[in-house]
Tab-separated table of C-alpha atoms in Angstrom:
chain	number	residue	atom	x	y	z
A	91	UNK	CA	-6.699	152.815	-104.785
A	92	UNK	CA	-4.361	150.268	-103.732
A	93	UNK	CA	-5.425	146.710	-103.276
A	94	UNK	CA	-3.407	144.707	-100.934
A	95	UNK	CA	-3.360	141.198	-101.738
A	96	UNK	CA	-2.637	139.174	-98.626
A	97	UNK	CA	-1.064	135.852	-99.131
A	98	UNK	CA	-2.311	133.533	-96.479
A	99	UNK	CA	-0.775	130.354	-95.336
A	100	UNK	CA	-2.923	127.288	-95.680
A	101	UNK	CA	-4.552	126.183	-92.445
A	102	UNK	CA	-2.809	123.460	-90.447
A	103	UNK	CA	-5.909	121.444	-90.056
A	104	UNK	CA	-7.665	119.735	-92.878
A	105	UNK	CA	-11.121	120.730	-93.800
A	106	UNK	CA	-12.747	117.839	-91.979
A	107	UNK	CA	-10.907	118.383	-88.688
A	108	UNK	CA	-10.860	121.712	-87.035
A	109	UNK	CA	-7.760	123.284	-85.596
A	110	UNK	CA	-9.070	122.914	-82.043
A	111	UNK	CA	-9.712	119.196	-82.520
A	112	UNK	CA	-6.209	118.761	-83.880
A	113	UNK	CA	-4.744	120.508	-80.851
A	114	UNK	CA	-6.718	118.235	-78.509
A	115	UNK	CA	-5.488	115.179	-80.418
A	116	UNK	CA	-1.917	116.373	-80.228
A	117	UNK	CA	-2.281	116.938	-76.518
A	118	UNK	CA	-3.748	113.443	-76.089
A	119	UNK	CA	-0.871	111.845	-77.938
A	120	UNK	CA	1.523	113.903	-75.891
A	121	UNK	CA	-0.279	112.973	-72.676
A	122	UNK	CA	-0.342	109.314	-73.661
A	123	UNK	CA	3.354	109.240	-74.509
A	124	UNK	CA	4.089	111.086	-71.245
A	125	UNK	CA	1.996	108.519	-69.377
A	126	UNK	CA	3.909	105.681	-71.122
A	127	UNK	CA	7.217	107.323	-70.282
A	128	UNK	CA	6.114	107.764	-66.666
A	129	UNK	CA	5.149	104.098	-66.470
A	130	UNK	CA	8.458	103.127	-68.052
A	131	UNK	CA	10.372	105.301	-65.576
A	132	UNK	CA	8.420	103.832	-62.655
A	133	UNK	CA	9.063	100.315	-63.917
A	134	UNK	CA	12.786	101.055	-64.326
A	135	UNK	CA	12.899	102.608	-60.845
A	136	UNK	CA	11.187	99.514	-59.407
A	137	UNK	CA	13.748	97.290	-61.166
A	138	UNK	CA	16.520	99.509	-59.873
A	139	UNK	CA	15.179	99.243	-56.295
A	140	UNK	CA	14.963	95.445	-56.644
A	141	UNK	CA	18.530	95.292	-57.927
A	142	UNK	CA	19.729	97.514	-55.098
A	143	UNK	CA	17.947	95.268	-52.587
A	144	UNK	CA	19.494	92.164	-54.173
A	145	UNK	CA	22.917	93.820	-54.003
A	146	UNK	CA	22.412	94.600	-50.312
A	147	UNK	CA	21.365	91.000	-49.635
A	148	UNK	CA	24.395	89.719	-51.534
A	149	UNK	CA	26.669	92.078	-49.616
A	150	UNK	CA	25.171	90.849	-46.362
A	151	UNK	CA	25.638	87.214	-47.407
A	152	UNK	CA	29.197	87.997	-48.496
A	153	UNK	CA	30.004	89.602	-45.150
A	154	UNK	CA	28.517	86.709	-43.182
A	155	UNK	CA	30.315	84.188	-45.428
A	156	UNK	CA	33.548	86.080	-44.970
A	157	UNK	CA	33.068	86.052	-41.193
A	158	UNK	CA	32.341	82.298	-41.260
A	159	UNK	CA	35.425	81.762	-43.421
A	160	UNK	CA	37.567	83.648	-40.911
A	161	UNK	CA	36.165	81.480	-38.089
A	162	UNK	CA	36.923	78.325	-40.069
A	163	UNK	CA	40.458	79.552	-40.800
A	164	UNK	CA	40.955	80.255	-37.090
A	165	UNK	CA	39.688	76.759	-36.164
A	166	UNK	CA	41.990	75.196	-38.762
A	167	UNK	CA	44.936	77.108	-37.317
A	168	UNK	CA	43.976	76.021	-33.793
A	169	UNK	CA	43.684	72.419	-35.007
A	170	UNK	CA	47.119	72.599	-36.608
A	171	UNK	CA	48.570	73.974	-33.404
A	172	UNK	CA	46.865	71.218	-31.389
A	173	UNK	CA	48.150	68.556	-33.811
A	174	UNK	CA	51.684	69.924	-33.463
A	175	UNK	CA	51.371	69.694	-29.682
A	176	UNK	CA	50.106	66.109	-29.990
A	177	UNK	CA	52.975	65.228	-32.304
A	178	UNK	CA	55.441	66.691	-29.795
A	179	UNK	CA	53.788	64.731	-26.985
A	180	UNK	CA	53.884	61.579	-29.107
A	181	UNK	CA	57.582	62.085	-29.829
A	182	UNK	CA	58.253	62.671	-26.130
A	183	UNK	CA	56.341	59.506	-25.233
A	184	UNK	CA	58.254	57.506	-27.831
A	185	UNK	CA	61.548	58.832	-26.474
A	186	UNK	CA	60.562	58.129	-22.883
A	187	UNK	CA	59.391	54.594	-23.813
A	188	UNK	CA	62.709	54.020	-25.559
A	189	UNK	CA	64.565	55.272	-22.469
A	190	UNK	CA	62.451	53.010	-20.254
A	191	UNK	CA	63.150	50.009	-22.489
A	192	UNK	CA	66.857	50.775	-22.415
A	193	UNK	CA	66.780	51.102	-18.644
A	194	UNK	CA	64.819	47.844	-18.370
A	195	UNK	CA	67.409	46.016	-20.505
A	196	UNK	CA	70.244	47.379	-18.395
A	197	UNK	CA	68.416	46.333	-15.247
A	198	UNK	CA	67.854	42.804	-16.598
A	199	UNK	CA	71.533	42.537	-17.484
A	200	UNK	CA	72.524	43.637	-13.995
A	201	UNK	CA	70.081	41.146	-12.463
A	202	UNK	CA	71.548	38.342	-14.583
A	203	UNK	CA	75.031	39.252	-13.413
A	204	UNK	CA	73.831	39.302	-9.812
A	205	UNK	CA	72.071	35.948	-10.266
A	206	UNK	CA	75.326	34.446	-11.564
A	207	UNK	CA	77.293	35.748	-8.603
A	208	UNK	CA	74.958	34.420	-5.931
A	209	UNK	CA	75.485	30.749	-5.183
A	210	UNK	CA	72.478	28.611	-4.408
A	211	UNK	CA	72.515	25.336	-2.494
A	212	UNK	CA	71.648	22.028	-4.133
A	213	UNK	CA	68.783	21.622	-1.671
A	214	UNK	CA	67.380	25.001	-2.671
A	215	UNK	CA	67.476	24.014	-6.333
A	216	UNK	CA	65.785	20.661	-5.641
A	217	UNK	CA	63.081	22.412	-3.583
A	218	UNK	CA	62.062	24.509	-6.588
A	219	UNK	CA	62.357	21.720	-9.095
A	220	UNK	CA	59.279	21.029	-11.286
A	221	UNK	CA	58.383	17.715	-12.878
A	222	UNK	CA	59.769	18.978	-16.211
A	223	UNK	CA	63.077	19.932	-14.582
A	224	UNK	CA	63.147	16.569	-12.848
A	225	UNK	CA	62.823	14.713	-16.167
A	226	UNK	CA	65.566	16.826	-17.691
A	227	UNK	CA	67.879	16.273	-14.686
A	228	UNK	CA	67.327	12.566	-14.743
A	229	UNK	CA	68.098	12.407	-18.466
A	230	UNK	CA	71.300	14.397	-17.949
A	231	UNK	CA	72.397	12.082	-15.111
A	232	UNK	CA	71.682	9.043	-17.309
A	233	UNK	CA	73.899	10.504	-20.098
A	234	UNK	CA	76.713	11.116	-17.654
A	235	UNK	CA	76.593	7.528	-16.416
A	236	UNK	CA	76.832	6.182	-20.015
A	237	UNK	CA	80.021	8.096	-20.687
């Protein structure tokens, strides 16, 4: 007779906990860690969605700010153009005022020349004489008599 001696491996569970109980425990730990991972993934996904939404809002603000900036740049350019036109008008007005002043001076000079050429009667001068002129004339006549 042959006796087979089987060498058995020791059981995985201890004597106080059965193999079935150990398997249930392992499954619970696995389920719990899976549940924690799921919660972590959901939390990360929620954060990701919030970040994406913030990015979209920032992009929208950036676009609107960029559009406002372009409008401001356009207004500045229009203002510069308008100021240039005003400066040109101002220069033209200054030149025309200078021309008018020059013309006025020339006209006054011509009038003075004309006034010198036209003779006026003594009676005409006496008719327009004021009391101040009269005093001056009398003083001049008095000086002439003394000489």
